[in-house]
Tab-separated table of C-alpha atoms and ligand atoms in Angstrom:
chain	number	residue	atom	x	y	z
A	793	MET	CA	132.260	139.328	43.719
A	794	ASN	CA	131.862	142.956	44.721
A	795	LEU	CA	134.440	145.642	44.071
A	796	HIS	CA	135.178	148.543	46.369
A	797	GLU	CA	134.220	151.996	45.163
A	798	TYR	CA	137.865	152.976	44.628
A	799	GLN	CA	138.409	149.887	42.448
A	800	ALA	CA	135.219	150.526	40.468
A	801	ARG	CA	136.252	154.166	40.017
A	802	ALA	CA	139.565	153.045	38.540
A	803	LEU	CA	137.753	150.825	36.008
A	804	LEU	CA	135.387	153.662	35.051
A	805	LYS	CA	138.297	156.050	34.718
A	806	ALA	CA	140.129	153.575	32.479
A	807	ALA	CA	136.991	153.469	30.288
A	808	GLY	CA	137.218	157.262	29.889
A	809	ILE	CA	134.556	158.387	32.378
A	810	PRO	CA	135.343	161.609	34.273
A	811	VAL	CA	135.934	160.611	37.915
A	812	PRO	CA	137.662	162.797	40.530
A	813	ASP	CA	141.122	161.567	41.558
A	814	GLY	CA	141.350	159.931	44.931
A	815	GLU	CA	143.575	157.824	47.150
A	816	VAL	CA	142.953	155.106	49.699
A	817	ALA	CA	143.986	155.359	53.357
A	818	THR	CA	143.870	152.893	56.247
A	819	ALA	CA	144.830	155.313	59.052
A	820	PRO	CA	143.811	158.890	60.023
A	821	ASN	CA	147.375	160.175	59.462
A	822	GLU	CA	147.281	158.913	55.888
A	823	VAL	CA	143.922	160.624	55.392
A	824	GLU	CA	145.488	163.885	56.523
A	825	ALA	CA	148.527	163.466	54.267
A	826	ILE	CA	146.356	162.752	51.211
A	827	ALA	CA	144.074	165.713	51.997
A	828	LYS	CA	147.146	167.979	52.246
A	829	ARG	CA	148.478	166.692	48.962
A	830	LEU	CA	145.107	167.204	47.221
A	831	GLY	CA	144.674	170.666	48.790
A	832	GLY	CA	141.244	172.243	49.282
A	833	ALA	CA	138.068	170.525	50.452
A	834	VAL	CA	137.944	166.726	50.327
A	835	VAL	CA	135.420	163.960	50.839
A	836	VAL	CA	136.280	160.978	53.069
A	837	LYS	CA	134.374	157.823	52.084
A	838	ALA	CA	134.075	154.430	53.801
A	839	GLN	CA	135.108	151.575	51.481
A	840	VAL	CA	132.772	148.678	52.271
A	841	HIS	CA	130.740	146.387	50.032
A	842	THR	CA	127.418	148.133	50.537
A	843	GLY	CA	125.516	151.214	49.448
A	844	GLY	CA	123.834	153.671	51.786
A	845	ARG	CA	127.149	154.726	53.264
A	846	GLY	CA	126.138	158.382	53.132
A	847	LYS	CA	123.068	157.799	55.318
A	848	ALA	CA	125.108	155.689	57.749
A	849	GLY	CA	127.635	158.504	58.289
A	850	GLY	CA	130.325	156.883	56.157
A	851	VAL	CA	130.694	159.803	53.708
A	852	LYS	CA	131.924	163.126	55.138
A	853	LEU	CA	133.095	166.391	53.615
A	854	ALA	CA	136.065	168.229	55.107
A	855	LYS	CA	137.294	171.773	54.462
A	856	THR	CA	140.764	171.246	55.930
A	857	ALA	CA	143.265	168.392	56.222
A	858	ALA	CA	142.829	168.421	60.022
A	859	GLU	CA	139.073	167.975	59.648
A	860	ALA	CA	139.652	165.178	57.107
A	861	LYS	CA	141.858	163.422	59.657
A	862	ARG	CA	139.081	163.624	62.279
A	863	HIS	CA	136.558	162.202	59.810
A	864	GLY	CA	139.047	159.470	58.926
A	865	ALA	CA	139.366	158.552	62.602
A	866	ALA	CA	135.575	158.419	62.974
A	867	ILE	CA	134.898	156.412	59.805
A	868	LEU	CA	137.780	153.892	60.006
A	869	GLY	CA	136.652	151.037	62.234
A	870	MET	CA	133.010	152.063	61.990
A	871	GLN	CA	130.340	149.404	61.284
A	872	ILE	CA	128.069	149.872	58.272
A	873	LYS	CA	125.356	147.229	57.828
A	874	GLY	CA	127.504	144.789	59.826
A	875	LEU	CA	130.672	145.464	57.827
A	876	THR	CA	133.749	146.998	59.455
A	877	VAL	CA	135.367	149.868	57.575
A	878	GLU	CA	139.054	149.033	57.000
A	879	LYS	CA	139.790	151.618	54.279
A	880	VAL	CA	138.610	155.054	53.268
A	881	LEU	CA	138.815	156.857	49.956
A	882	VAL	CA	139.960	160.464	50.120
A	883	ALA	CA	139.016	162.524	47.050
A	884	PRO	CA	138.643	166.182	46.152
A	885	ALA	CA	135.128	167.310	47.130
A	886	ALA	CA	132.965	168.099	44.154
A	887	GLU	CA	130.384	170.875	44.061
A	888	ILE	CA	127.026	169.428	43.123
A	889	ALA	CA	124.383	171.141	40.969
A	890	SER	CA	122.307	168.006	40.238
A	891	GLU	CA	122.386	164.278	41.003
A	892	SER	CA	121.262	161.532	38.598
A	893	TYR	CA	121.435	157.754	38.502
A	894	VAL	CA	122.961	155.682	35.689
A	895	GLY	CA	123.382	151.911	35.847
A	896	VAL	CA	123.596	148.679	33.860
A	897	ILE	CA	122.226	145.406	35.179
A	898	VAL	CA	121.626	141.983	33.700
A	899	ASP	CA	117.853	141.785	33.384
A	900	ARG	CA	116.511	138.256	33.748
A	901	ALA	CA	113.121	139.065	32.214
A	902	SER	CA	114.501	140.338	28.895
A	903	GLN	CA	117.603	138.144	29.169
A	904	ARG	CA	119.974	140.961	28.306
A	905	PRO	CA	121.786	143.870	29.904
A	906	VAL	CA	119.612	146.902	30.507
A	907	MET	CA	120.820	150.499	30.844
A	908	MET	CA	118.773	152.291	33.469
A	909	VAL	CA	118.784	156.005	34.254
A	910	SER	CA	116.898	158.345	36.544
A	911	PRO	CA	116.993	162.083	37.121
A	912	ALA	CA	116.152	161.237	40.766
A	913	GLY	CA	119.716	160.231	41.644
A	914	GLY	CA	121.797	160.363	44.800
A	915	VAL	CA	119.155	158.477	46.780
A	916	ASP	CA	118.344	154.788	47.041
A	917	ILE	CA	117.322	153.719	43.510
A	918	GLU	CA	115.200	150.802	44.817
A	919	GLU	CA	113.096	153.388	46.620
A	920	VAL	CA	112.709	155.463	43.444
A	921	ALA	CA	111.695	152.308	41.555
A	922	ALA	CA	109.097	151.447	44.219
A	923	LYS	CA	107.594	154.900	44.805
A	924	THR	CA	108.043	156.778	41.530
A	925	PRO	CA	108.683	154.208	38.781
A	926	GLU	CA	107.857	156.859	36.155
A	927	LYS	CA	111.190	158.496	37.012
A	928	ILE	CA	113.172	155.475	35.779
A	929	PHE	CA	114.044	155.089	32.099
A	930	LYS	CA	115.435	151.926	30.514
A	931	ALA	CA	116.982	150.692	27.297
A	932	PRO	CA	117.582	146.990	26.608
A	933	ILE	CA	121.032	146.285	25.178
A	934	ASP	CA	121.660	143.798	22.387
A	935	PRO	CA	124.998	142.265	23.463
A	936	ARG	CA	126.024	141.899	19.814
A	937	TYR	CA	126.008	145.662	19.233
A	938	GLY	CA	126.323	147.194	22.706
A	939	LEU	CA	124.495	150.348	23.751
A	940	LEU	CA	123.739	152.143	20.497
A	941	PRO	CA	124.383	155.901	20.228
A	942	HIS	CA	120.700	156.758	19.696
A	943	GLN	CA	119.695	154.704	22.752
A	944	ALA	CA	122.251	156.541	24.885
A	945	MET	CA	121.095	159.927	23.575
A	946	GLU	CA	117.454	159.126	24.221
A	947	LEU	CA	118.216	158.185	27.837
A	948	ALA	CA	120.479	161.207	28.310
A	949	PHE	CA	117.661	163.530	27.239
A	950	GLU	CA	115.657	162.184	30.208
A	951	LEU	CA	118.420	163.473	32.496
A	952	TYR	CA	119.394	166.842	31.035
A	953	ASP	CA	118.091	169.688	28.869
A	954	ASP	CA	121.485	171.160	28.024
A	955	VAL	CA	122.682	169.481	24.822
A	956	LYS	CA	126.329	169.560	25.901
A	957	GLN	CA	125.431	167.674	29.074
A	958	VAL	CA	123.234	165.270	27.109
A	959	ARG	CA	126.201	164.433	24.863
A	960	GLN	CA	128.512	163.994	27.858
A	961	ALA	CA	126.024	161.727	29.618
A	962	ALA	CA	125.440	159.653	26.465
A	963	THR	CA	129.172	159.092	26.070
A	964	ILE	CA	129.449	158.155	29.766
A	965	MET	CA	126.666	155.564	29.338
A	966	GLN	CA	128.472	153.928	26.432
A	967	GLN	CA	131.715	153.925	28.407
A	968	LEU	CA	129.892	152.480	31.416
A	969	TYR	CA	128.509	149.653	29.301
A	970	GLN	CA	131.998	148.945	27.963
A	971	ALA	CA	133.416	148.852	31.519
A	972	PHE	CA	130.539	146.559	32.559
A	973	ARG	CA	131.307	144.176	29.703
A	974	ASP	CA	135.066	144.234	30.132
A	975	ALA	CA	134.816	143.467	33.856
A	976	GLY	CA	132.324	140.608	33.357
A	977	ALA	CA	129.965	142.542	35.607
A	978	SER	CA	126.386	141.736	36.516
A	979	LEU	CA	125.913	145.289	37.770
A	980	ALA	CA	127.695	148.603	37.183
A	981	GLU	CA	126.239	151.828	38.474
A	982	ILE	CA	127.036	155.468	39.034
A	983	ASN	CA	124.913	157.066	41.772
A	984	PRO	CA	125.193	159.981	41.785
A	985	LEU	CA	126.239	161.064	38.337
A	986	ILE	CA	126.447	164.777	39.032
A	987	THR	CA	126.584	168.027	37.158
A	988	THR	CA	128.917	170.625	38.621
A	989	PRO	CA	127.956	174.327	38.858
A	990	ASP	CA	130.077	174.957	35.733
A	991	GLY	CA	128.133	172.320	33.812
A	992	GLU	CA	130.456	169.288	33.737
A	993	VAL	CA	129.016	165.766	34.100
A	994	VAL	CA	131.076	163.718	36.610
A	995	ALA	CA	130.768	160.296	38.305
A	996	LEU	CA	130.915	160.705	42.111
A	997	ASP	CA	130.230	157.137	43.174
A	998	ALA	CA	130.831	153.795	41.467
A	999	LYS	CA	129.548	150.324	42.214
A	1000	ILE	CA	130.496	147.193	40.270
A	1001	GLY	CA	129.458	143.614	41.015
A	1002	VAL	CA	131.269	140.958	38.999
A	1003	ASP	CA	129.783	137.597	38.031
A	1004	ASP	CA	132.031	135.002	39.726
A	1005	ASN	CA	131.834	132.791	36.633
A	1006	GLU	CA	133.645	135.496	34.621
A	1007	LEU	CA	136.669	135.633	36.914
A	1008	GLU	CA	138.575	132.685	35.524
A	1009	ARG	CA	139.209	134.447	32.225
A	1010	ARG	CA	139.795	137.844	33.888
A	1011	PRO	CA	142.738	137.401	36.277
A	1012	ASP	CA	143.178	141.190	36.508
A	1013	VAL	CA	139.623	141.574	37.821
A	1014	ALA	CA	139.921	138.481	40.053
A	1015	ALA	CA	143.012	140.089	41.633
A	1016	LEU	CA	140.776	142.893	42.954
A	1017	ARG	CA	139.094	140.525	45.418
A	1018	ASP	CA	139.340	141.772	49.006
A	1019	THR	CA	138.610	138.751	51.198
A	1020	SER	CA	138.943	140.872	54.371
A	1021	ALA	CA	135.745	142.663	53.317
A	1022	GLU	CA	133.816	139.457	52.578
A	1023	ASP	CA	131.717	137.120	54.718
A	1024	PRO	CA	134.267	134.668	56.271
A	1025	SER	CA	131.932	131.694	55.657
A	1026	GLU	CA	131.668	132.513	51.963
A	1027	VAL	CA	135.453	132.884	51.684
A	1028	GLU	CA	136.028	129.534	53.397
A	1029	ALA	CA	133.433	127.794	51.211
A	1030	ARG	CA	135.002	129.130	48.022
A	1031	GLU	CA	138.500	128.101	49.065
A	1032	MET	CA	137.268	124.547	49.786
A	1033	GLY	CA	135.427	124.384	46.444
A	1034	LEU	CA	131.935	124.418	47.962
A	1035	SER	CA	129.069	126.417	46.460
A	1036	TYR	CA	127.512	128.213	49.392
A	1037	ILE	CA	124.777	130.832	49.347
A	1038	PRO	CA	123.384	132.013	52.686
A	1039	LEU	CA	119.603	132.468	52.813
A	1040	ASP	CA	117.100	133.639	55.440
A	1041	GLY	CA	115.592	130.397	56.784
A	1042	ASN	CA	116.547	128.055	59.641
A	1043	VAL	CA	117.122	124.612	58.084
A	1044	GLY	CA	120.857	124.308	57.351
A	1045	CYS	CA	121.238	122.187	54.201
A	1046	CYS	CA	124.281	120.196	53.121
A	1047	VAL	CA	123.798	118.424	49.809
A	1048	ASN	CA	125.901	116.974	47.002
A	1049	GLY	CA	125.138	118.276	43.540
A	1050	ALA	CA	123.405	121.508	42.577
A	1051	GLY	CA	120.307	119.753	41.253
A	1052	LEU	CA	119.755	117.751	44.423
A	1053	ALA	CA	120.472	120.877	46.478
A	1054	MET	CA	117.705	122.741	44.621
A	1055	ALA	CA	115.320	119.794	44.982
A	1056	THR	CA	116.118	119.647	48.701
A	1057	MET	CA	115.375	123.350	49.150
A	1058	ASP	CA	112.107	122.904	47.235
A	1059	LEU	CA	111.142	120.029	49.499
A	1060	VAL	CA	112.046	121.982	52.654
A	1061	LYS	CA	109.679	124.694	51.470
A	1062	TYR	CA	107.047	122.136	50.433
A	1063	TYR	CA	106.954	120.835	54.008
A	1064	GLY	CA	106.585	124.340	55.408
A	1065	GLY	CA	110.212	125.077	56.282
A	1066	GLU	CA	112.722	127.642	55.077
A	1067	PRO	CA	116.277	126.728	54.015
A	1068	ALA	CA	119.060	128.656	55.773
A	1069	ASN	CA	121.378	128.165	52.841
A	1070	PHE	CA	122.183	126.511	49.560
A	1071	LEU	CA	125.276	124.360	50.021
A	1072	ASP	CA	126.606	122.008	47.395
A	1073	ILE	CA	129.634	119.997	48.530
A	1074	GLY	CA	130.214	118.999	44.920
A	1075	GLY	CA	130.578	115.715	43.127
A	1076	SER	CA	133.947	114.484	44.346
A	1077	SER	CA	134.069	113.265	47.895
A	1078	SER	CA	136.370	114.135	50.746
A	1079	PRO	CA	135.732	114.130	54.483
A	1080	GLU	CA	137.519	117.526	54.701
A	1081	LYS	CA	134.864	119.180	52.545
A	1082	VAL	CA	132.180	117.836	54.854
A	1083	VAL	CA	134.031	119.095	57.922
A	1084	THR	CA	134.220	122.586	56.378
A	1085	ALA	CA	130.580	122.424	55.306
A	1086	LEU	CA	129.428	121.587	58.833
A	1087	LYS	CA	131.592	124.351	60.254
A	1088	ILE	CA	130.030	126.870	57.874
A	1089	ILE	CA	126.471	125.714	58.592
A	1090	THR	CA	126.911	125.736	62.365
A	1091	ALA	CA	128.574	129.188	62.248
A	1092	ASP	CA	125.182	130.567	61.146
A	1093	PRO	CA	123.154	131.375	64.289
A	1094	LYS	CA	119.903	131.249	62.296
A	1095	VAL	CA	120.328	127.500	61.727
A	1096	LYS	CA	118.023	125.508	64.034
A	1097	SER	CA	118.389	122.069	62.441
A	1098	ILE	CA	120.898	120.546	60.036
A	1099	LEU	CA	119.916	118.408	57.079
A	1100	PHE	CA	122.346	116.237	55.130
A	1101	ASN	CA	120.985	114.933	51.865
A	1102	ILE	CA	123.509	112.818	49.980
A	1103	PHE	CA	123.030	110.777	46.863
A	1104	GLY	CA	126.159	108.662	46.522
A	1105	GLY	CA	127.285	108.457	42.920
A	1106	ILE	CA	130.851	109.634	42.505
A	1107	THR	CA	130.486	110.948	46.032
A	1108	ARG	CA	130.983	108.068	48.448
A	1109	CYS	CA	128.527	108.001	51.333
A	1110	ASP	CA	131.231	106.710	53.716
A	1111	ASP	CA	133.388	109.771	52.964
A	1112	VAL	CA	130.490	111.988	53.990
A	1113	ALA	CA	129.814	109.883	57.084
A	1114	ASN	CA	133.473	110.070	58.091
A	1115	GLY	CA	133.406	113.824	57.579
A	1116	ILE	CA	130.393	114.179	59.881
A	1117	VAL	CA	132.006	111.981	62.547
A	1118	THR	CA	135.337	113.847	62.322
A	1119	ALA	CA	133.629	117.239	62.515
A	1120	THR	CA	131.654	116.292	65.609
A	1121	LYS	CA	134.405	114.371	67.412
A	1122	GLY	CA	135.807	117.338	69.352
A	1123	ALA	CA	132.576	119.062	70.296
A	1124	LYS	CA	129.088	117.630	70.222
A	1125	LEU	CA	126.717	119.385	67.810
A	1126	ASP	CA	124.567	121.942	69.598
A	1127	ARG	CA	121.734	121.562	67.063
A	1128	PRO	CA	119.792	118.510	65.843
A	1129	ILE	CA	121.031	116.839	62.676
A	1130	VAL	CA	119.147	114.680	60.198
A	1131	ILE	CA	121.207	112.581	57.819
A	1132	ARG	CA	119.867	110.982	54.689
A	1133	LEU	CA	122.195	109.117	52.421
A	1134	THR	CA	121.755	106.545	49.729
A	1135	GLY	CA	123.922	105.102	46.959
A	1136	THR	CA	127.626	104.322	46.756
A	1137	ASN	CA	128.979	102.751	49.984
A	1138	GLU	CA	125.723	103.372	51.791
A	1139	GLU	CA	126.173	100.342	54.095
A	1140	LEU	CA	129.646	101.473	55.139
A	1141	ALA	CA	128.290	104.945	55.874
A	1142	VAL	CA	125.400	103.655	57.975
A	1143	ASN	CA	127.880	101.559	59.927
A	1144	VAL	CA	130.189	104.511	60.615
A	1145	LEU	CA	127.292	106.762	61.620
A	1146	THR	CA	125.520	104.224	63.824
A	1147	LYS	CA	128.749	103.479	65.678
A	1148	ALA	CA	129.149	107.206	66.377
A	1149	GLY	CA	125.569	107.455	67.662
A	1150	PHE	CA	123.907	109.026	64.614
A	1151	GLU	CA	120.789	107.798	62.910
A	1152	ALA	CA	120.913	107.430	59.133
A	1153	LEU	CA	117.829	107.671	56.930
A	1154	THR	CA	117.454	106.657	53.297
A	1155	ASP	CA	114.139	108.337	52.476
A	1156	MET	CA	114.381	111.948	51.344
A	1157	ASP	CA	110.799	112.938	52.204
A	1158	GLU	CA	111.112	111.557	55.695
A	1159	ALA	CA	114.455	113.299	56.290
A	1160	VAL	CA	113.247	116.685	55.088
A	1161	GLN	CA	110.030	116.479	57.144
A	1162	GLN	CA	112.054	115.620	60.228
A	1163	ALA	CA	114.518	118.486	59.708
A	1164	VAL	CA	111.692	120.979	59.194
A	1165	LYS	CA	109.904	119.736	62.343
A	1166	LEU	CA	113.081	119.926	64.448
A	1167	ALA	CA	113.800	123.481	63.243
A	1168	ARG	CA	110.241	124.513	64.087
A	1169	GLU	CA	110.459	123.010	67.568
A	1170	ALA	CA	113.748	124.790	68.262
A	1171	ALA	CA	112.621	128.173	66.911
B	347	GDP	P1	126.495	155.932	49.113
B	347	GDP	O1	125.632	156.598	50.125
B	347	GDP	O2	127.105	154.683	49.662
B	347	GDP	O3	125.801	155.692	47.820
B	347	GDP	O4	127.720	156.910	48.830
B	347	GDP	P2	127.891	158.109	47.766
B	347	GDP	O5	129.257	158.083	47.274
B	347	GDP	O6	126.832	158.046	46.735
B	347	GDP	O7	127.689	159.413	48.643
B	347	GDP	C1	126.454	159.726	49.238
B	347	GDP	C2	126.102	161.164	49.010
B	347	GDP	O8	127.117	162.008	49.548
B	347	GDP	C3	126.015	161.571	47.548
B	347	GDP	O9	124.758	161.280	46.972
B	347	GDP	C4	126.301	163.042	47.613
B	347	GDP	O10	125.105	163.753	47.877
B	347	GDP	C5	127.236	163.179	48.795
B	347	GDP	N1	128.625	163.335	48.297
B	347	GDP	C6	129.500	162.369	47.950
B	347	GDP	N2	130.632	162.884	47.460
B	347	GDP	C7	130.476	164.227	47.495
B	347	GDP	C8	131.296	165.347	47.091
B	347	GDP	O11	132.412	165.218	46.601
B	347	GDP	N3	130.768	166.604	47.284
B	347	GDP	C9	129.518	166.797	47.805
B	347	GDP	N4	129.070	168.052	47.927
B	347	GDP	N5	128.725	165.777	48.191
B	347	GDP	C10	129.195	164.511	48.019
B	348	MN	MN1	125.930	156.272	45.899
């Protein structure tokens, strides 16, 4: 789950990190009122779940409240990387002397959180990592002890020469790690971490991504979810208890069980295809889940063929078959579907499907090959 910048800022602030005050607005008049209240120059920032807002025109400075209102009108409703801006953050504009990057991620290779900093901040950090990797500095964090003071100092010396700023930055890194841990985050970054002309170190942007598996024990963090800013298919899948991850390919997969779903995706690739998604309808069976799953898969325009791969254990094949028939009763599917099911109530399922004009396969290899072929023909 991603947080908005204003939510991430609040978490950083609570951890003790210096962050300029700001307020959220959903209409140009509110932007103006906040700018008046703050007085002086402000920055108006699009609140969407993506970076690169500055480049896209979603971050604008304003000298007066009237100008802030105009920026608010331009940014609200704007599209950034396919996301519509519903809210803006209005904050006092900071004067910038330097921009750095500071972030914590969970690093799969070392299997621990890693604190990463770069004096080349403000810009896209992926680009810095690709073009000038020597400008990125890292420290692995032992989760038992957290980011140790000497690690933080060492990293901070890569950012600043002034010892006062080094100390400030080191403290901010430790606070950032604490905020990362407390939120159950998989990523927490400040880009840019700036110095002001009078030498203060301040966080101007904040990005936090929370591991969904951490939400159950963190109701306060879970409450920050903004479904209006999320992909509608992902919201629907979550509410129905389906695990759904959209991918780039064109074979829409609907499978029961995470292991079988992975094996199915492997096999799709083995036969030269690309899965359009990972979708696990789960162990328990209900035709409603299948109806939702089909709706989600067909809502993706990239999908050229649909593959059902069901191993009936606790899941009953006839439940799945009934779900498919119910989902396609109103409107005929506009893309080819391949259905493979075997196991509990297989005969019932085949009966239901055959009556409704569908073919049912039992062999997984055959089904996957067919789905890949159909997707290729339609592409
Ligand atoms: P992002 O593009 O989505 O990462 O959004 P940021 O919040 O990082 O803003 C992009 C850029 O706008 C920053 O790197 C700054 O250069 C600039 N910016 C943001 N806030 C301010 C501010 O208060 N004052 C000034 N002078 N520039 C700002
Ligand atoms: Mn940024």
